[in-house]
Amino acid sequence: MEAVSLTGITPVQMLLEIGLDKMKKDYVNFFIGQELATLTSLDCFISTSVDLQEQVHCVQKLHHMLEIMVSCTVLLQFKHESLFPWTQICIKYYRENLLDEKHVFQLPVSSALVKKFYQDSHPEVWKVDISSGHGPKEVKTTWQVSTNPPVEHMMSNNTAASIMSRMQDQLE
């Protein structure tokens, strides 16, 4: 067996390679174990034939995809039927693009899927984008509903009644 020099940057590089291999295995085990991806679909993210910097970028992409899936699972309580196509959308995007944590993924969501979420929470603003058609015939409709008035001078009946009551008290 050939001796490896443990001087200079070699030990740090070896630790980086070991860490990257471990992280790649962990991410792959998650996606395959949850039946969200196949080894073949993840091959470009786990390749060792690219330089270390590119391998780091691939692990960052895997981490970002994992964050999206875990957020959808834990916060929104989505099931496998929704997570699988979303994982495929993320994999496709990151196969073709650099890491962009600010990228807005357009993930299809049915209203039935979020029914429990919106029944149990009390958000101040809801926004829904609906698209129909394709290409030049595509029509996009956006609805936004808020529990707050659009401008401050508009008030609810309770507030108006309170002001009217105070005015009457002052007049008497």
PDB file of C-alpha atoms in Angstrom, residues 15-148:
ATOM      1  CA  LEU A  15     -11.517  15.237   5.005  1.00  0.00           C
ATOM      2  CA  LEU A  16     -13.533  17.268   2.506  1.00  0.00           C
ATOM      3  CA  GLU A  17     -13.824  14.269   0.183  1.00  0.00           C
ATOM      4  CA  ILE A  18     -14.919  12.004   3.059  1.00  0.00           C
ATOM      5  CA  GLY A  19     -17.470  14.579   4.234  1.00  0.00           C
ATOM      6  CA  LEU A  20     -18.875  15.068   0.742  1.00  0.00           C
ATOM      7  CA  ASP A  21     -19.212  11.314   0.225  1.00  0.00           C
ATOM      8  CA  LYS A  22     -21.024  10.958   3.565  1.00  0.00           C
ATOM      9  CA  MET A  23     -23.404  13.851   2.851  1.00  0.00           C
ATOM     10  CA  LYS A  24     -24.171  12.585  -0.661  1.00  0.00           C
ATOM     11  CA  LYS A  25     -24.979   9.134   0.738  1.00  0.00           C
ATOM     12  CA  ASP A  26     -27.253  10.660   3.398  1.00  0.00           C
ATOM     13  CA  TYR A  27     -29.171  12.758   0.863  1.00  0.00           C
ATOM     14  CA  VAL A  28     -29.469   9.889  -1.601  1.00  0.00           C
ATOM     15  CA  ASN A  29     -30.697   7.574   1.172  1.00  0.00           C
ATOM     16  CA  PHE A  30     -33.377  10.111   2.113  1.00  0.00           C
ATOM     17  CA  PHE A  31     -34.684  10.621  -1.426  1.00  0.00           C
ATOM     18  CA  ILE A  32     -34.576   6.920  -2.299  1.00  0.00           C
ATOM     19  CA  GLY A  33     -35.861   5.807   1.126  1.00  0.00           C
ATOM     20  CA  GLN A  34     -38.854   8.141   0.846  1.00  0.00           C
ATOM     21  CA  GLU A  35     -39.354   6.915  -2.746  1.00  0.00           C
ATOM     22  CA  LEU A  36     -39.045  10.462  -4.067  1.00  0.00           C
ATOM     23  CA  ALA A  37     -36.251   9.730  -6.558  1.00  0.00           C
ATOM     24  CA  THR A  38     -34.198   6.942  -8.076  1.00  0.00           C
ATOM     25  CA  LEU A  39     -30.448   6.573  -7.994  1.00  0.00           C
ATOM     26  CA  THR A  40     -30.403   7.210 -11.736  1.00  0.00           C
ATOM     27  CA  SER A  41     -32.238  10.532 -11.355  1.00  0.00           C
ATOM     28  CA  LEU A  42     -29.723  11.627  -8.711  1.00  0.00           C
ATOM     29  CA  ASP A  43     -26.588  10.458 -10.551  1.00  0.00           C
ATOM     30  CA  CYS A  44     -25.548  13.918 -11.703  1.00  0.00           C
ATOM     31  CA  PHE A  45     -25.554  15.129  -8.070  1.00  0.00           C
ATOM     32  CA  ILE A  46     -23.378  12.305  -6.732  1.00  0.00           C
ATOM     33  CA  SER A  47     -20.770  12.058  -9.467  1.00  0.00           C
ATOM     34  CA  THR A  48     -17.150  11.927  -8.308  1.00  0.00           C
ATOM     35  CA  SER A  49     -15.808  12.588 -11.797  1.00  0.00           C
ATOM     36  CA  VAL A  50     -16.098  16.377 -11.311  1.00  0.00           C
ATOM     37  CA  ASP A  51     -13.787  18.577  -9.242  1.00  0.00           C
ATOM     38  CA  LEU A  52     -14.354  19.121  -5.519  1.00  0.00           C
ATOM     39  CA  GLN A  53     -15.881  22.582  -5.969  1.00  0.00           C
ATOM     40  CA  GLU A  54     -18.542  21.179  -8.313  1.00  0.00           C
ATOM     41  CA  GLN A  55     -19.209  18.329  -5.873  1.00  0.00           C
ATOM     42  CA  VAL A  56     -19.784  20.909  -3.117  1.00  0.00           C
ATOM     43  CA  HIS A  57     -22.288  22.715  -5.372  1.00  0.00           C
ATOM     44  CA  CYS A  58     -24.086  19.419  -6.035  1.00  0.00           C
ATOM     45  CA  VAL A  59     -24.369  18.708  -2.297  1.00  0.00           C
ATOM     46  CA  GLN A  60     -25.738  22.228  -1.787  1.00  0.00           C
ATOM     47  CA  LYS A  61     -28.388  21.529  -4.437  1.00  0.00           C
ATOM     48  CA  LEU A  62     -29.325  18.257  -2.736  1.00  0.00           C
ATOM     49  CA  HIS A  63     -29.570  20.097   0.577  1.00  0.00           C
ATOM     50  CA  HIS A  64     -31.847  22.755  -0.889  1.00  0.00           C
ATOM     51  CA  MET A  65     -34.126  20.103  -2.383  1.00  0.00           C
ATOM     52  CA  LEU A  66     -34.233  18.353   0.987  1.00  0.00           C
ATOM     53  CA  GLU A  67     -35.169  21.631   2.716  1.00  0.00           C
ATOM     54  CA  ILE A  68     -38.075  22.087   0.313  1.00  0.00           C
ATOM     55  CA  MET A  69     -39.370  18.554   0.860  1.00  0.00           C
ATOM     56  CA  VAL A  70     -38.998  18.692   4.643  1.00  0.00           C
ATOM     57  CA  SER A  71     -40.743  22.082   4.785  1.00  0.00           C
ATOM     58  CA  CYS A  72     -43.639  20.740   2.737  1.00  0.00           C
ATOM     59  CA  THR A  73     -43.831  17.627   4.910  1.00  0.00           C
ATOM     60  CA  VAL A  74     -43.466  19.203   8.348  1.00  0.00           C
ATOM     61  CA  LEU A  75     -45.070  22.607   7.934  1.00  0.00           C
ATOM     62  CA  LEU A  76     -47.768  21.819   5.385  1.00  0.00           C
ATOM     63  CA  GLN A  77     -48.125  18.090   6.178  1.00  0.00           C
ATOM     64  CA  PHE A  78     -48.096  17.081   2.512  1.00  0.00           C
ATOM     65  CA  LYS A  79     -47.981  13.409   1.627  1.00  0.00           C
ATOM     66  CA  HIS A  80     -45.889  11.382  -0.834  1.00  0.00           C
ATOM     67  CA  GLU A  81     -48.355  11.913  -3.716  1.00  0.00           C
ATOM     68  CA  SER A  82     -47.466  15.616  -3.734  1.00  0.00           C
ATOM     69  CA  LEU A  83     -43.823  15.367  -2.742  1.00  0.00           C
ATOM     70  CA  PHE A  84     -42.855  13.002  -5.563  1.00  0.00           C
ATOM     71  CA  PRO A  85     -43.708  15.340  -8.475  1.00  0.00           C
ATOM     72  CA  TRP A  86     -42.228  18.288  -6.602  1.00  0.00           C
ATOM     73  CA  THR A  87     -38.974  16.410  -6.113  1.00  0.00           C
ATOM     74  CA  GLN A  88     -38.880  15.677  -9.836  1.00  0.00           C
ATOM     75  CA  ILE A  89     -39.413  19.385 -10.619  1.00  0.00           C
ATOM     76  CA  CYS A  90     -36.543  20.328  -8.285  1.00  0.00           C
ATOM     77  CA  ILE A  91     -34.237  17.649  -9.710  1.00  0.00           C
ATOM     78  CA  LYS A  92     -34.970  18.783 -13.264  1.00  0.00           C
ATOM     79  CA  TYR A  93     -34.313  22.424 -12.370  1.00  0.00           C
ATOM     80  CA  TYR A  94     -31.033  21.719 -10.570  1.00  0.00           C
ATOM     81  CA  ARG A  95     -29.779  19.375 -13.309  1.00  0.00           C
ATOM     82  CA  GLU A  96     -29.903  22.318 -15.698  1.00  0.00           C
ATOM     83  CA  ASN A  97     -29.167  25.299 -13.419  1.00  0.00           C
ATOM     84  CA  LEU A  98     -26.752  26.538 -10.805  1.00  0.00           C
ATOM     85  CA  LEU A  99     -27.707  26.658  -7.130  1.00  0.00           C
ATOM     86  CA  ASP A 100     -30.229  29.442  -6.598  1.00  0.00           C
ATOM     87  CA  GLU A 101     -31.868  29.388  -3.188  1.00  0.00           C
ATOM     88  CA  LYS A 102     -34.029  32.353  -4.184  1.00  0.00           C
ATOM     89  CA  HIS A 103     -35.485  30.565  -7.194  1.00  0.00           C
ATOM     90  CA  VAL A 104     -39.265  30.394  -6.960  1.00  0.00           C
ATOM     91  CA  PHE A 105     -40.431  26.903  -7.819  1.00  0.00           C
ATOM     92  CA  GLN A 106     -43.885  26.722  -9.364  1.00  0.00           C
ATOM     93  CA  LEU A 107     -45.156  23.621  -7.627  1.00  0.00           C
ATOM     94  CA  PRO A 108     -48.692  22.497  -8.493  1.00  0.00           C
ATOM     95  CA  VAL A 109     -50.970  22.403  -5.446  1.00  0.00           C
ATOM     96  CA  SER A 110     -54.627  21.435  -5.361  1.00  0.00           C
ATOM     97  CA  SER A 111     -56.986  23.225  -2.999  1.00  0.00           C
ATOM     98  CA  ALA A 112     -57.862  19.921  -1.340  1.00  0.00           C
ATOM     99  CA  LEU A 113     -54.194  19.504  -0.468  1.00  0.00           C
ATOM    100  CA  VAL A 114     -54.057  22.691   1.586  1.00  0.00           C
ATOM    101  CA  LYS A 115     -57.595  22.517   2.989  1.00  0.00           C
ATOM    102  CA  LYS A 116     -56.502  21.505   6.500  1.00  0.00           C
ATOM    103  CA  PHE A 117     -53.770  24.137   6.492  1.00  0.00           C
ATOM    104  CA  TYR A 118     -56.024  27.043   5.593  1.00  0.00           C
ATOM    105  CA  GLN A 119     -58.843  25.878   7.876  1.00  0.00           C
ATOM    106  CA  ASP A 120     -56.559  25.677  10.912  1.00  0.00           C
ATOM    107  CA  SER A 121     -54.573  28.870  10.388  1.00  0.00           C
ATOM    108  CA  HIS A 122     -55.614  32.487  10.347  1.00  0.00           C
ATOM    109  CA  PRO A 123     -53.414  34.301   7.842  1.00  0.00           C
ATOM    110  CA  GLU A 124     -53.863  37.984   7.155  1.00  0.00           C
ATOM    111  CA  VAL A 125     -53.308  37.697   3.410  1.00  0.00           C
ATOM    112  CA  TRP A 126     -54.077  34.878   0.963  1.00  0.00           C
ATOM    113  CA  LYS A 127     -52.850  35.001  -2.619  1.00  0.00           C
ATOM    114  CA  VAL A 128     -53.735  32.497  -5.317  1.00  0.00           C
ATOM    115  CA  ASP A 129     -52.370  32.411  -8.881  1.00  0.00           C
ATOM    116  CA  ILE A 130     -54.339  30.367 -11.388  1.00  0.00           C
ATOM    117  CA  SER A 131     -53.109  29.714 -14.918  1.00  0.00           C
ATOM    118  CA  SER A 132     -55.050  28.225 -17.775  1.00  0.00           C
ATOM    119  CA  GLY A 133     -54.081  27.600 -21.384  1.00  0.00           C
ATOM    120  CA  HIS A 134     -50.578  27.463 -22.802  1.00  0.00           C
ATOM    121  CA  GLY A 135     -48.270  29.725 -24.753  1.00  0.00           C
ATOM    122  CA  PRO A 136     -49.823  32.886 -26.194  1.00  0.00           C
ATOM    123  CA  LYS A 137     -53.291  31.745 -25.099  1.00  0.00           C
ATOM    124  CA  GLU A 138     -52.278  31.386 -21.453  1.00  0.00           C
ATOM    125  CA  VAL A 139     -54.372  33.402 -19.027  1.00  0.00           C
ATOM    126  CA  LYS A 140     -53.116  34.056 -15.510  1.00  0.00           C
ATOM    127  CA  THR A 141     -55.519  35.206 -12.814  1.00  0.00           C
ATOM    128  CA  THR A 142     -54.418  36.366  -9.368  1.00  0.00           C
ATOM    129  CA  TRP A 143     -56.673  36.720  -6.362  1.00  0.00           C
ATOM    130  CA  GLN A 144     -55.547  38.284  -3.137  1.00  0.00           C
ATOM    131  CA  VAL A 145     -57.738  38.379  -0.046  1.00  0.00           C
ATOM    132  CA  SER A 146     -56.829  40.252   3.103  1.00  0.00           C
ATOM    133  CA  THR A 147     -58.335  40.468   6.565  1.00  0.00           C
ATOM    134  CA  ASN A 148     -57.100  44.062   6.779  1.00  0.00           C
TER     135      ASN A 148
END
